[in-house]
mmCIF file of C-alpha atoms in Angstrom:
data_model
loop_
_atom_site.group_PDB
_atom_site.id
_atom_site.type_symbol
_atom_site.label_atom_id
_atom_site.label_comp_id
_atom_site.label_asym_id
_atom_site.label_seq_id
_atom_site.Cartn_x
_atom_site.Cartn_y
_atom_site.Cartn_z
ATOM 1 C CA GLY A 1 173.196 101.314 36.930
ATOM 2 C CA GLU A 2 175.213 104.131 38.452
ATOM 3 C CA ASN A 3 178.667 103.328 39.795
ATOM 4 C CA VAL A 4 180.558 105.863 41.886
ATOM 5 C CA GLU A 5 184.275 105.488 42.596
ATOM 6 C CA GLN A 6 185.824 107.602 45.355
ATOM 7 C CA HIS A 7 189.521 108.219 46.077
ATOM 8 C CA PRO A 8 191.461 108.166 48.268
ATOM 9 C CA SER A 9 189.983 105.900 50.920
ATOM 10 C CA THR A 10 192.098 107.598 53.590
ATOM 11 C CA LEU A 11 193.681 111.046 53.565
ATOM 12 C CA SER A 12 195.869 112.733 56.168
ATOM 13 C CA VAL A 13 196.684 116.426 55.912
ATOM 14 C CA GLN A 14 198.380 118.909 58.186
ATOM 15 C CA GLU A 15 196.080 121.385 59.879
ATOM 16 C CA GLY A 16 195.861 124.491 57.731
ATOM 17 C CA ASP A 17 196.638 122.665 54.491
ATOM 18 C CA SER A 18 194.104 121.814 51.784
ATOM 19 C CA ALA A 19 192.405 118.465 51.186
ATOM 20 C CA VAL A 20 191.003 117.154 47.908
ATOM 21 C CA ILE A 21 188.735 114.130 47.487
ATOM 22 C CA LYS A 22 187.831 112.870 44.023
ATOM 23 C CA CYS A 23 184.894 110.904 42.644
ATOM 24 C CA THR A 24 184.110 109.478 39.238
ATOM 25 C CA TYR A 25 180.732 108.299 38.013
ATOM 26 C CA SER A 26 179.557 106.056 35.214
ATOM 27 C CA ASP A 27 176.093 107.323 34.226
ATOM 28 C CA SER A 28 176.501 110.253 31.828
ATOM 29 C CA ALA A 29 172.889 111.281 32.576
ATOM 30 C CA SER A 30 173.722 112.037 36.214
ATOM 31 C CA ASN A 31 173.088 115.690 36.978
ATOM 32 C CA TYR A 32 173.166 116.026 40.760
ATOM 33 C CA PHE A 33 176.263 115.476 42.925
ATOM 34 C CA PRO A 34 176.003 115.790 46.719
ATOM 35 C CA TRP A 35 178.701 115.451 49.356
ATOM 36 C CA TYR A 36 177.955 114.187 52.863
ATOM 37 C CA LYS A 37 180.105 114.398 55.993
ATOM 38 C CA GLN A 38 179.908 111.811 58.756
ATOM 39 C CA GLU A 39 181.620 112.529 62.051
ATOM 40 C CA LEU A 40 182.578 109.616 64.267
ATOM 41 C CA GLY A 41 179.493 107.924 65.692
ATOM 42 C CA LYS A 42 177.142 110.374 64.004
ATOM 43 C CA ARG A 43 174.783 110.298 61.036
ATOM 44 C CA PRO A 44 175.797 111.547 57.543
ATOM 45 C CA GLN A 45 174.840 115.148 56.801
ATOM 46 C CA LEU A 46 174.885 117.093 53.547
ATOM 47 C CA ILE A 47 177.658 119.684 53.370
ATOM 48 C CA ILE A 48 177.504 120.811 49.745
ATOM 49 C CA ASP A 49 176.002 119.770 46.433
ATOM 50 C CA ILE A 50 176.286 120.755 42.793
ATOM 51 C CA ARG A 51 174.094 120.409 39.744
ATOM 52 C CA SER A 52 175.401 119.715 36.280
ATOM 53 C CA ASN A 53 174.614 123.182 34.956
ATOM 54 C CA VAL A 54 177.510 124.683 36.932
ATOM 55 C CA GLY A 55 181.184 123.792 37.067
ATOM 56 C CA GLU A 56 182.008 124.963 40.586
ATOM 57 C CA LYS A 57 180.268 125.855 43.813
ATOM 58 C CA LYS A 58 181.771 127.326 46.981
ATOM 59 C CA ASP A 59 180.616 127.616 50.563
ATOM 60 C CA GLN A 60 183.194 129.236 52.807
ATOM 61 C CA ARG A 61 186.116 126.784 53.084
ATOM 62 C CA ILE A 62 184.578 124.029 51.004
ATOM 63 C CA ALA A 63 184.097 123.873 47.255
ATOM 64 C CA VAL A 64 183.030 121.287 44.728
ATOM 65 C CA THR A 65 184.139 121.185 41.092
ATOM 66 C CA LEU A 66 182.519 119.186 38.313
ATOM 67 C CA ASN A 67 183.930 118.025 34.987
ATOM 68 C CA LYS A 68 181.019 116.526 33.057
ATOM 69 C CA THR A 69 183.122 115.560 30.069
ATOM 70 C CA ALA A 70 185.453 113.466 32.192
ATOM 71 C CA LYS A 71 182.626 112.396 34.539
ATOM 72 C CA HIS A 72 184.415 113.354 37.692
ATOM 73 C CA PHE A 73 183.856 115.770 40.540
ATOM 74 C CA SER A 74 185.942 116.784 43.520
ATOM 75 C CA LEU A 75 185.559 118.172 47.025
ATOM 76 C CA HIS A 76 188.087 120.799 48.099
ATOM 77 C CA ILE A 77 188.558 121.838 51.716
ATOM 78 C CA THR A 78 190.910 124.758 52.334
ATOM 79 C CA GLU A 79 192.550 125.850 55.605
ATOM 80 C CA THR A 80 191.657 122.540 57.211
ATOM 81 C CA GLN A 81 190.743 122.482 60.896
ATOM 82 C CA PRO A 82 190.495 119.656 63.462
ATOM 83 C CA GLU A 83 186.702 119.607 63.113
ATOM 84 C CA ASP A 84 187.094 118.650 59.453
ATOM 85 C CA SER A 85 188.227 115.174 60.576
ATOM 86 C CA ALA A 86 185.420 112.856 59.416
ATOM 87 C CA VAL A 87 184.372 110.463 56.679
ATOM 88 C CA TYR A 88 183.208 112.131 53.474
ATOM 89 C CA PHE A 89 180.868 110.478 50.943
ATOM 90 C CA CYS A 90 180.087 111.525 47.398
ATOM 91 C CA ALA A 91 177.076 110.482 45.334
ATOM 92 C CA ALA A 92 175.925 110.914 41.757
ATOM 93 C CA THR A 93 172.330 110.704 40.654
ATOM 94 C CA ARG A 94 169.735 112.138 38.310
ATOM 95 C CA LEU A 95 167.483 114.810 39.708
ATOM 96 C CA ARG A 96 164.056 113.267 40.270
ATOM 97 C CA ASP A 97 165.635 109.818 40.406
ATOM 98 C CA ASP A 98 165.070 108.252 43.793
ATOM 99 C CA LYS A 99 167.888 105.721 43.677
ATOM 100 C CA ILE A 100 170.955 107.313 45.282
ATOM 101 C CA ILE A 101 174.244 105.398 45.332
ATOM 102 C CA PHE A 102 177.209 106.571 47.386
ATOM 103 C CA GLY A 103 180.947 106.188 46.934
ATOM 104 C CA LYS A 104 182.813 104.115 49.508
ATOM 105 C CA GLY A 105 183.886 107.145 51.492
ATOM 106 C CA THR A 106 187.130 108.933 52.393
ATOM 107 C CA ARG A 107 188.367 109.077 55.954
ATOM 108 C CA LEU A 108 190.016 112.475 56.417
ATOM 109 C CA HIS A 109 192.476 112.945 59.281
ATOM 110 C CA ILE A 110 193.606 116.457 60.174
ATOM 111 C CA LEU A 111 197.032 116.276 61.803
ATOM 112 C CA PRO A 112 198.004 118.843 64.482
ATOM 113 C CA ASN B 1 160.111 118.194 64.676
ATOM 114 C CA ALA B 2 162.217 115.075 65.315
ATOM 115 C CA GLY B 3 163.311 114.472 61.695
ATOM 116 C CA VAL B 4 164.102 110.799 61.029
ATOM 117 C CA THR B 5 163.732 108.464 64.003
ATOM 118 C CA GLN B 6 165.072 104.907 64.057
ATOM 119 C CA THR B 7 164.421 102.204 66.634
ATOM 120 C CA PRO B 8 166.097 100.373 68.200
ATOM 121 C CA LYS B 9 169.516 102.034 68.547
ATOM 122 C CA PHE B 10 171.262 98.759 69.348
ATOM 123 C CA GLN B 11 170.307 95.116 68.877
ATOM 124 C CA VAL B 12 172.016 91.761 69.323
ATOM 125 C CA LEU B 13 170.533 88.750 67.556
ATOM 126 C CA LYS B 14 171.404 85.094 67.281
ATOM 127 C CA THR B 15 171.797 83.542 63.856
ATOM 128 C CA GLY B 16 168.383 82.629 62.477
ATOM 129 C CA GLN B 17 166.392 85.072 64.575
ATOM 130 C CA SER B 18 164.163 87.643 62.930
ATOM 131 C CA MET B 19 163.603 91.285 63.677
ATOM 132 C CA THR B 20 162.221 94.500 62.238
ATOM 133 C CA LEU B 21 164.026 97.832 62.223
ATOM 134 C CA GLN B 22 161.628 100.742 62.446
ATOM 135 C CA CYS B 23 161.972 104.135 60.792
ATOM 136 C CA ALA B 24 159.655 107.121 60.891
ATOM 137 C CA GLN B 25 159.958 110.662 59.546
ATOM 138 C CA ASP B 26 157.842 113.675 60.413
ATOM 139 C CA MET B 27 158.900 115.921 57.513
ATOM 140 C CA ASN B 28 156.193 114.743 55.075
ATOM 141 C CA HIS B 29 158.876 113.428 52.720
ATOM 142 C CA ASN B 30 157.979 111.238 49.769
ATOM 143 C CA SER B 31 161.119 109.106 49.484
ATOM 144 C CA MET B 32 162.631 106.861 52.130
ATOM 145 C CA TYR B 33 165.746 104.694 52.145
ATOM 146 C CA TRP B 34 167.568 101.958 54.026
ATOM 147 C CA TYR B 35 171.363 101.784 53.884
ATOM 148 C CA ARG B 36 173.872 99.587 55.646
ATOM 149 C CA GLN B 37 177.329 100.814 56.586
ATOM 150 C CA ASP B 38 180.292 98.487 56.955
ATOM 151 C CA PRO B 39 183.960 99.437 57.452
ATOM 152 C CA GLY B 40 185.569 100.250 54.114
ATOM 153 C CA MET B 41 182.318 99.697 52.212
ATOM 154 C CA GLY B 42 180.637 103.033 52.646
ATOM 155 C CA LEU B 43 176.867 103.381 52.575
ATOM 156 C CA ARG B 44 175.230 100.653 50.524
ATOM 157 C CA LEU B 45 171.598 100.998 49.489
ATOM 158 C CA ILE B 46 169.414 98.069 50.556
ATOM 159 C CA TYR B 47 165.925 99.196 49.521
ATOM 160 C CA TYR B 48 164.190 102.460 48.844
ATOM 161 C CA SER B 49 160.646 103.730 48.482
ATOM 162 C CA ALA B 50 159.842 106.590 46.132
ATOM 163 C CA SER B 51 156.361 107.036 47.542
ATOM 164 C CA GLU B 52 153.807 105.393 49.773
ATOM 165 C CA GLY B 53 152.935 101.979 48.394
ATOM 166 C CA THR B 54 156.090 101.510 46.303
ATOM 167 C CA THR B 55 159.416 99.859 47.108
ATOM 168 C CA ASP B 56 162.467 99.067 44.989
ATOM 169 C CA LYS B 57 165.655 97.080 45.426
ATOM 170 C CA GLY B 58 168.962 98.807 45.914
ATOM 171 C CA GLU B 59 172.483 97.423 45.690
ATOM 172 C CA VAL B 60 172.281 94.748 48.404
ATOM 173 C CA PRO B 61 168.649 93.621 48.924
ATOM 174 C CA ASN B 62 169.227 89.901 49.558
ATOM 175 C CA GLY B 63 168.188 88.772 53.024
ATOM 176 C CA TYR B 64 165.975 91.801 53.653
ATOM 177 C CA ASN B 65 162.370 92.817 53.160
ATOM 178 C CA VAL B 66 160.791 96.240 53.526
ATOM 179 C CA SER B 67 157.354 97.726 54.081
ATOM 180 C CA ARG B 68 156.273 101.282 53.393
ATOM 181 C CA LEU B 69 153.461 101.224 55.900
ATOM 182 C CA ASN B 70 152.345 104.792 55.213
ATOM 183 C CA LYS B 71 154.021 108.036 54.205
ATOM 184 C CA ARG B 72 155.774 108.364 57.567
ATOM 185 C CA GLU B 73 157.048 104.838 58.170
ATOM 186 C CA PHE B 74 159.438 102.526 56.336
ATOM 187 C CA SER B 75 160.480 99.313 58.074
ATOM 188 C CA LEU B 76 163.290 96.866 57.318
ATOM 189 C CA ARG B 77 162.867 93.196 58.207
ATOM 190 C CA LEU B 78 165.487 90.491 58.605
ATOM 191 C CA GLU B 79 163.626 87.168 58.405
ATOM 192 C CA SER B 80 166.555 84.935 59.334
ATOM 193 C CA ALA B 81 169.528 86.934 60.523
ATOM 194 C CA ALA B 82 173.054 85.941 59.474
ATOM 195 C CA PRO B 83 176.435 87.101 60.850
ATOM 196 C CA SER B 84 177.056 88.837 57.496
ATOM 197 C CA GLN B 85 174.207 91.196 58.384
ATOM 198 C CA THR B 86 176.135 92.609 61.317
ATOM 199 C CA SER B 87 176.311 96.279 60.425
ATOM 200 C CA VAL B 88 175.099 99.781 61.176
ATOM 201 C CA TYR B 89 171.792 100.478 59.474
ATOM 202 C CA PHE B 90 170.720 103.974 58.482
ATOM 203 C CA CYS B 91 167.299 105.105 57.404
ATOM 204 C CA ALA B 92 166.970 108.301 55.363
ATOM 205 C CA SER B 93 164.231 110.387 53.822
ATOM 206 C CA ARG B 94 164.101 112.945 51.034
ATOM 207 C CA ASP B 95 161.521 115.466 49.919
ATOM 208 C CA SER B 96 161.690 114.476 46.277
ATOM 209 C CA PRO B 97 161.202 115.853 43.727
ATOM 210 C CA THR B 98 161.381 119.397 45.114
ATOM 211 C CA GLN B 99 164.459 118.890 47.282
ATOM 212 C CA ASN B 100 167.347 116.504 46.942
ATOM 213 C CA ILE B 101 168.815 116.526 50.432
ATOM 214 C CA GLN B 102 168.682 113.218 52.243
ATOM 215 C CA TYR B 103 168.116 113.388 56.000
ATOM 216 C CA PHE B 104 169.478 110.437 57.943
ATOM 217 C CA GLY B 105 168.398 108.827 61.176
ATOM 218 C CA ALA B 106 170.870 108.186 63.985
ATOM 219 C CA GLY B 107 171.427 104.575 62.955
ATOM 220 C CA THR B 108 170.832 101.111 64.386
ATOM 221 C CA ARG B 109 173.878 99.072 65.370
ATOM 222 C CA LEU B 110 173.052 95.396 64.797
ATOM 223 C CA SER B 111 175.199 92.444 65.818
ATOM 224 C CA VAL B 112 174.335 88.916 64.702
ATOM 225 C CA LEU B 113 176.131 86.211 66.655
#
């Protein structure tokens, strides 16, 4: 089955700097890669996703890159702000596959 | 349009007691999920249901049972609760196969003493 590894488990960056979170997956047939953000005490919510037919997708300060050959994908947050402090989860799955497995999460701290 | 609703929000059980966590969605989604969240372990899939009448095991199904009562409702049952089941439980739904976004409920915080 699919196995998703996420690194680092904790990340601290200075406000205004960039943050990068990386995930690797095991199933070469995976073709859909979402990222969820979970603020303290709240539910996870989708922030960005990418399909395997593109290598990069951007939405304002966040971007996701995908390297299918190496089976890894990354979340990039630029110009970090205090409200970016949260836990971020990646997942890898096949479109139309209902079983969705998440990475263990990255706790991002934005330092003032 | 409430989205995904979970009840109860909090629950304390004694070892060996049973209980059912309820989940309902009003978005007419096909797929529904139960995850548990523990510190450092992320979101682990317990069971999921691709459609009404079907259920499948996830990563950590032992000690749990589920029922997809109808398209709206997906319940999670602990028959004999154990301290290892102390966790935050999240229900989610997804409008597969047309959409891939999972919508999560607010969570149920369960403590087993």
